[in-house]
Amino acid sequence: MVTIPPQPWPTGLAEAVEPLVLRVLAPNPSPYTFTGTQTYVVGDPRGPDCAVIDPGPNEPDHIAAIIAAVAGRTIVAIMCTHTHRDHSPAAAPLAELTGAPIVGCAPLVLQVDGPRSDEAFDPTYAPDRVLVDGEGMRGTGWTLTAVATPGHTSNHQCFALEESGALFTGDHVMGWSTSVVIPPDGDMGDYMASLEKLMARDDVRYHSAHGAAIEKPKQLVRGMIGHRRQRENQILRLLGEAARPVSGFIPDMYKGLDPRLIGAAEMSVTAHLIDLEKRGAARRDSEVWRLA
Ligand SMILES: [Zn+2]
């Protein structure tokens, strides 16, 4: 289990994490967000302009802390990695206060035929411009390039800071926990492909939306790919022992799990099962999964 570091956390403070990057922690700690969402302000602190990545929840104190970190610079773009409610709801009020455009990930197209998946999504998100993979935003002395990384959500993007080699990874790869993949919008096959995509890059450091900076990114991503393969093998082994519903995997796979996270664990197992089903290795009869 992950332990949350003792208080005080740097909530509301602008921390310099590299010469072109300030980090501001939002006041929304939880078992899903660790100490809270980290907003990044990118650009020379003494320069004329900057970008804001993942403005976070619509909390007046947090928006005030972002504006204090911006310190009078022009915000060229408010950029969101994806539209979970801990990432994008502050985009609209920040845009209204500053006149900055909202640029980055696409709004989410919710599936209407599957189970409702929109509880965690921000329906207010309305970008002025959607970036496609490889497209960038530029300011004075900084360039951010979108790297499409679907999986955690279908609209997830990372942003590469070309001047320093840093990658802002949102919830795709985090500094405190593996990413939660919740079907039907979350897709385990896409998530694995997006991890492989990062393995093919040479980013020197990751700044994620939750948890510490990641200084050995490939080592972590390799470990995450291994972890998911191990989970998949566990699922296949358990299916080989007996057909079972999703809840029947949890006691074997998540020993000592915080009860508040059982729902998330079941979603993650479901994401693996759907991926195995797509690949012809598993099938379901109503709620019961078995080997194909
Ligand atoms: Zn998320």
mmCIF file of N, CA and C in Angstrom, residues 31-103:
data_model
loop_
_atom_site.group_PDB
_atom_site.id
_atom_site.type_symbol
_atom_site.label_atom_id
_atom_site.label_comp_id
_atom_site.label_asym_id
_atom_site.label_seq_id
_atom_site.Cartn_x
_atom_site.Cartn_y
_atom_site.Cartn_z
ATOM 1 N N PRO A 31 -7.535 9.088 -1.549
ATOM 2 C CA PRO A 31 -6.874 7.832 -1.950
ATOM 3 C C PRO A 31 -6.642 7.741 -3.467
ATOM 4 N N TYR A 32 -7.327 8.582 -4.263
ATOM 5 C CA TYR A 32 -7.140 8.567 -5.718
ATOM 6 C C TYR A 32 -6.174 9.634 -6.204
ATOM 7 N N THR A 33 -5.916 10.655 -5.365
ATOM 8 C CA THR A 33 -5.096 11.778 -5.840
ATOM 9 C C THR A 33 -3.812 11.965 -5.029
ATOM 10 N N PHE A 34 -3.545 11.055 -4.059
ATOM 11 C CA PHE A 34 -2.344 11.154 -3.219
ATOM 12 C C PHE A 34 -2.412 12.481 -2.450
ATOM 13 N N THR A 35 -1.373 13.307 -2.469
ATOM 14 C CA THR A 35 -1.415 14.555 -1.698
ATOM 15 C C THR A 35 -2.248 15.633 -2.393
ATOM 16 N N GLY A 36 -2.680 15.350 -3.629
ATOM 17 C CA GLY A 36 -3.482 16.302 -4.402
ATOM 18 C C GLY A 36 -2.976 16.377 -5.834
ATOM 19 N N THR A 37 -3.676 17.179 -6.640
ATOM 20 C CA THR A 37 -3.277 17.359 -8.045
ATOM 21 C C THR A 37 -2.170 18.404 -8.124
ATOM 22 N N GLN A 38 -1.155 18.125 -8.934
ATOM 23 C CA GLN A 38 -0.065 19.083 -9.122
ATOM 24 C C GLN A 38 -0.243 19.815 -10.445
ATOM 25 N N THR A 39 -0.369 21.137 -10.336
ATOM 26 C CA THR A 39 -0.452 22.001 -11.511
ATOM 27 C C THR A 39 0.955 22.496 -11.817
ATOM 28 N N TYR A 40 1.312 22.561 -13.100
ATOM 29 C CA TYR A 40 2.638 23.048 -13.488
ATOM 30 C C TYR A 40 2.510 24.360 -14.268
ATOM 31 N N VAL A 41 3.390 25.310 -13.926
ATOM 32 C CA VAL A 41 3.486 26.568 -14.663
ATOM 33 C C VAL A 41 4.826 26.523 -15.389
ATOM 34 N N VAL A 42 4.784 26.541 -16.728
ATOM 35 C CA VAL A 42 5.975 26.318 -17.555
ATOM 36 C C VAL A 42 6.375 27.607 -18.263
ATOM 37 N N GLY A 43 7.645 27.999 -18.117
ATOM 38 C CA GLY A 43 8.174 29.210 -18.745
ATOM 39 C C GLY A 43 9.178 29.846 -17.798
ATOM 40 N N ASP A 44 10.030 30.711 -18.332
ATOM 41 C CA ASP A 44 11.021 31.407 -17.511
ATOM 42 C C ASP A 44 10.284 32.285 -16.485
ATOM 43 N N PRO A 45 10.532 32.069 -15.182
ATOM 44 C CA PRO A 45 9.821 32.868 -14.168
ATOM 45 C C PRO A 45 10.028 34.382 -14.340
ATOM 46 N N ARG A 46 11.143 34.773 -15.003
ATOM 47 C CA ARG A 46 11.366 36.204 -15.243
ATOM 48 C C ARG A 46 10.998 36.595 -16.673
ATOM 49 N N GLY A 47 10.447 35.652 -17.431
ATOM 50 C CA GLY A 47 10.082 35.922 -18.826
ATOM 51 C C GLY A 47 8.695 36.536 -18.937
ATOM 52 N N PRO A 48 8.271 36.769 -20.184
ATOM 53 C CA PRO A 48 6.987 37.436 -20.393
ATOM 54 C C PRO A 48 5.773 36.510 -20.412
ATOM 55 N N ASP A 49 6.013 35.177 -20.583
ATOM 56 C CA ASP A 49 4.840 34.320 -20.782
ATOM 57 C C ASP A 49 5.061 32.913 -20.231
ATOM 58 N N CYS A 50 3.990 32.152 -20.164
ATOM 59 C CA CYS A 50 4.043 30.798 -19.615
ATOM 60 C C CYS A 50 2.840 29.983 -20.086
ATOM 61 N N ALA A 51 2.867 28.698 -19.777
ATOM 62 C CA ALA A 51 1.707 27.825 -19.972
ATOM 63 C C ALA A 51 1.353 27.230 -18.616
ATOM 64 N N VAL A 52 0.086 26.887 -18.432
ATOM 65 C CA VAL A 52 -0.360 26.223 -17.197
ATOM 66 C C VAL A 52 -0.843 24.827 -17.586
ATOM 67 N N ILE A 53 -0.239 23.795 -16.981
ATOM 68 C CA ILE A 53 -0.625 22.412 -17.290
ATOM 69 C C ILE A 53 -1.450 21.845 -16.137
ATOM 70 N N ASP A 54 -2.596 21.257 -16.460
ATOM 71 C CA ASP A 54 -3.515 20.654 -15.498
ATOM 72 C C ASP A 54 -3.862 21.632 -14.365
ATOM 73 N N PRO A 55 -4.725 22.616 -14.669
ATOM 74 C CA PRO A 55 -5.073 23.620 -13.649
ATOM 75 C C PRO A 55 -5.749 23.034 -12.415
ATOM 76 N N GLY A 56 -6.327 21.807 -12.541
ATOM 77 C CA GLY A 56 -6.817 21.120 -11.345
ATOM 78 C C GLY A 56 -8.286 21.388 -11.045
ATOM 79 N N PRO A 57 -8.680 21.139 -9.781
ATOM 80 C CA PRO A 57 -10.084 21.308 -9.409
ATOM 81 C C PRO A 57 -10.455 22.790 -9.338
ATOM 82 N N ASN A 58 -11.728 23.073 -9.500
ATOM 83 C CA ASN A 58 -12.215 24.456 -9.441
ATOM 84 C C ASN A 58 -12.329 24.893 -7.982
ATOM 85 N N GLU A 59 -11.172 25.199 -7.384
ATOM 86 C CA GLU A 59 -11.099 25.628 -5.977
ATOM 87 C C GLU A 59 -10.502 27.029 -5.990
ATOM 88 N N PRO A 60 -11.227 28.026 -5.472
ATOM 89 C CA PRO A 60 -10.723 29.408 -5.522
ATOM 90 C C PRO A 60 -9.308 29.558 -4.951
ATOM 91 N N ASP A 61 -8.984 28.850 -3.853
ATOM 92 C CA ASP A 61 -7.641 28.980 -3.267
ATOM 93 C C ASP A 61 -6.572 28.489 -4.240
ATOM 94 N N HIS A 62 -6.885 27.403 -4.948
ATOM 95 C CA HIS A 62 -5.899 26.852 -5.884
ATOM 96 C C HIS A 62 -5.730 27.770 -7.096
ATOM 97 N N ILE A 63 -6.830 28.297 -7.599
ATOM 98 C CA ILE A 63 -6.745 29.216 -8.745
ATOM 99 C C ILE A 63 -5.937 30.454 -8.347
ATOM 100 N N ALA A 64 -6.134 30.941 -7.134
ATOM 101 C CA ALA A 64 -5.349 32.097 -6.650
ATOM 102 C C ALA A 64 -3.870 31.737 -6.553
ATOM 103 N N ALA A 65 -3.570 30.512 -6.134
ATOM 104 C CA ALA A 65 -2.165 30.086 -6.022
ATOM 105 C C ALA A 65 -1.521 29.984 -7.410
ATOM 106 N N ILE A 66 -2.288 29.523 -8.406
ATOM 107 C CA ILE A 66 -1.752 29.451 -9.783
ATOM 108 C C ILE A 66 -1.448 30.866 -10.282
ATOM 109 N N ILE A 67 -2.384 31.782 -10.043
ATOM 110 C CA ILE A 67 -2.189 33.163 -10.521
ATOM 111 C C ILE A 67 -0.982 33.800 -9.824
ATOM 112 N N ALA A 68 -0.787 33.475 -8.560
ATOM 113 C CA ALA A 68 0.401 33.986 -7.851
ATOM 114 C C ALA A 68 1.677 33.420 -8.476
ATOM 115 N N ALA A 69 1.669 32.132 -8.880
ATOM 116 C CA ALA A 69 2.855 31.511 -9.490
ATOM 117 C C ALA A 69 3.121 32.093 -10.884
ATOM 118 N N VAL A 70 2.064 32.430 -11.589
ATOM 119 C CA VAL A 70 2.205 33.036 -12.924
ATOM 120 C C VAL A 70 2.856 34.421 -12.788
ATOM 121 N N ALA A 71 2.572 35.103 -11.718
ATOM 122 C CA ALA A 71 3.228 36.365 -11.348
ATOM 123 C C ALA A 71 3.240 37.393 -12.478
ATOM 124 N N GLY A 72 2.085 37.628 -13.056
ATOM 125 C CA GLY A 72 1.971 38.709 -14.030
ATOM 126 C C GLY A 72 2.321 38.337 -15.461
ATOM 127 N N ARG A 73 2.853 37.120 -15.678
ATOM 128 C CA ARG A 73 3.163 36.712 -17.054
ATOM 129 C C ARG A 73 1.870 36.471 -17.838
ATOM 130 N N THR A 74 1.965 36.554 -19.157
ATOM 131 C CA THR A 74 0.819 36.207 -20.014
ATOM 132 C C THR A 74 0.722 34.693 -20.098
ATOM 133 N N ILE A 75 -0.450 34.130 -19.840
ATOM 134 C CA ILE A 75 -0.636 32.684 -20.010
ATOM 135 C C ILE A 75 -0.976 32.433 -21.483
ATOM 136 N N VAL A 76 -0.041 31.799 -22.183
ATOM 137 C CA VAL A 76 -0.211 31.519 -23.616
ATOM 138 C C VAL A 76 -1.231 30.399 -23.812
ATOM 139 N N ALA A 77 -1.239 29.436 -22.889
ATOM 140 C CA ALA A 77 -2.162 28.308 -23.024
ATOM 141 C C ALA A 77 -2.415 27.669 -21.670
ATOM 142 N N ILE A 78 -3.666 27.299 -21.439
ATOM 143 C CA ILE A 78 -4.039 26.441 -20.306
ATOM 144 C C ILE A 78 -4.192 25.045 -20.916
ATOM 145 N N MET A 79 -3.334 24.114 -20.487
ATOM 146 C CA MET A 79 -3.278 22.816 -21.161
ATOM 147 C C MET A 79 -3.703 21.705 -20.192
ATOM 148 N N CYS A 80 -4.596 20.828 -20.646
ATOM 149 C CA CYS A 80 -5.069 19.733 -19.803
ATOM 150 C C CYS A 80 -4.637 18.399 -20.395
ATOM 151 N N THR A 81 -4.099 17.518 -19.542
ATOM 152 C CA THR A 81 -3.684 16.191 -20.014
ATOM 153 C C THR A 81 -4.902 15.318 -20.284
ATOM 154 N N HIS A 82 -5.961 15.483 -19.492
ATOM 155 C CA HIS A 82 -7.209 14.749 -19.694
ATOM 156 C C HIS A 82 -8.276 15.418 -18.838
ATOM 157 N N THR A 83 -9.497 14.885 -18.866
ATOM 158 C CA THR A 83 -10.611 15.645 -18.294
ATOM 159 C C THR A 83 -11.243 14.959 -17.079
ATOM 160 N N HIS A 84 -10.432 14.290 -16.269
ATOM 161 C CA HIS A 84 -10.937 13.855 -14.964
ATOM 162 C C HIS A 84 -11.121 15.101 -14.076
ATOM 163 N N ARG A 85 -12.019 14.950 -13.102
ATOM 164 C CA ARG A 85 -12.429 16.130 -12.330
ATOM 165 C C ARG A 85 -11.341 16.721 -11.450
ATOM 166 N N ASP A 86 -10.272 15.985 -11.243
ATOM 167 C CA ASP A 86 -9.173 16.571 -10.462
ATOM 168 C C ASP A 86 -8.170 17.288 -11.375
ATOM 169 N N HIS A 87 -8.426 17.347 -12.686
ATOM 170 C CA HIS A 87 -7.450 17.940 -13.618
ATOM 171 C C HIS A 87 -7.913 19.204 -14.338
ATOM 172 N N SER A 88 -9.134 19.189 -14.877
ATOM 173 C CA SER A 88 -9.511 20.244 -15.824
ATOM 174 C C SER A 88 -10.556 21.271 -15.363
ATOM 175 N N PRO A 89 -11.317 21.052 -14.263
ATOM 176 C CA PRO A 89 -12.393 22.019 -13.965
ATOM 177 C C PRO A 89 -11.926 23.459 -13.723
ATOM 178 N N ALA A 90 -10.682 23.681 -13.305
ATOM 179 C CA ALA A 90 -10.214 25.062 -13.100
ATOM 180 C C ALA A 90 -9.870 25.751 -14.418
ATOM 181 N N ALA A 91 -9.878 25.011 -15.528
ATOM 182 C CA ALA A 91 -9.499 25.626 -16.818
ATOM 183 C C ALA A 91 -10.453 26.769 -17.170
ATOM 184 N N ALA A 92 -11.764 26.516 -17.080
ATOM 185 C CA ALA A 92 -12.731 27.548 -17.489
ATOM 186 C C ALA A 92 -12.627 28.811 -16.625
ATOM 187 N N PRO A 93 -12.656 28.697 -15.281
ATOM 188 C CA PRO A 93 -12.535 29.940 -14.488
ATOM 189 C C PRO A 93 -11.183 30.636 -14.675
ATOM 190 N N LEU A 94 -10.100 29.866 -14.843
ATOM 191 C CA LEU A 94 -8.791 30.493 -15.058
ATOM 192 C C LEU A 94 -8.768 31.224 -16.404
ATOM 193 N N ALA A 95 -9.393 30.619 -17.417
ATOM 194 C CA ALA A 95 -9.476 31.271 -18.737
ATOM 195 C C ALA A 95 -10.287 32.559 -18.632
ATOM 196 N N GLU A 96 -11.351 32.497 -17.859
ATOM 197 C CA GLU A 96 -12.197 33.683 -17.726
ATOM 198 C C GLU A 96 -11.463 34.817 -17.004
ATOM 199 N N LEU A 97 -10.698 34.453 -15.965
ATOM 200 C CA LEU A 97 -9.960 35.465 -15.196
ATOM 201 C C LEU A 97 -8.814 36.077 -15.986
ATOM 202 N N THR A 98 -8.177 35.287 -16.872
ATOM 203 C CA THR A 98 -6.931 35.730 -17.503
ATOM 204 C C THR A 98 -7.052 35.963 -18.998
ATOM 205 N N GLY A 99 -8.130 35.486 -19.623
ATOM 206 C CA GLY A 99 -8.268 35.606 -21.075
ATOM 207 C C GLY A 99 -7.447 34.579 -21.839
ATOM 208 N N ALA A 100 -6.818 33.625 -21.138
ATOM 209 C CA ALA A 100 -5.968 32.633 -21.810
ATOM 210 C C ALA A 100 -6.810 31.567 -22.511
ATOM 211 N N PRO A 101 -6.325 31.056 -23.652
ATOM 212 C CA PRO A 101 -7.060 29.980 -24.335
ATOM 213 C C PRO A 101 -6.811 28.624 -23.675
ATOM 214 N N ILE A 102 -7.791 27.741 -23.798
ATOM 215 C CA ILE A 102 -7.655 26.359 -23.316
ATOM 216 C C ILE A 102 -7.272 25.500 -24.510
ATOM 217 N N VAL A 103 -6.119 24.819 -24.363
ATOM 218 C CA VAL A 103 -5.519 24.097 -25.487
ATOM 219 C C VAL A 103 -5.077 22.736 -24.982
#
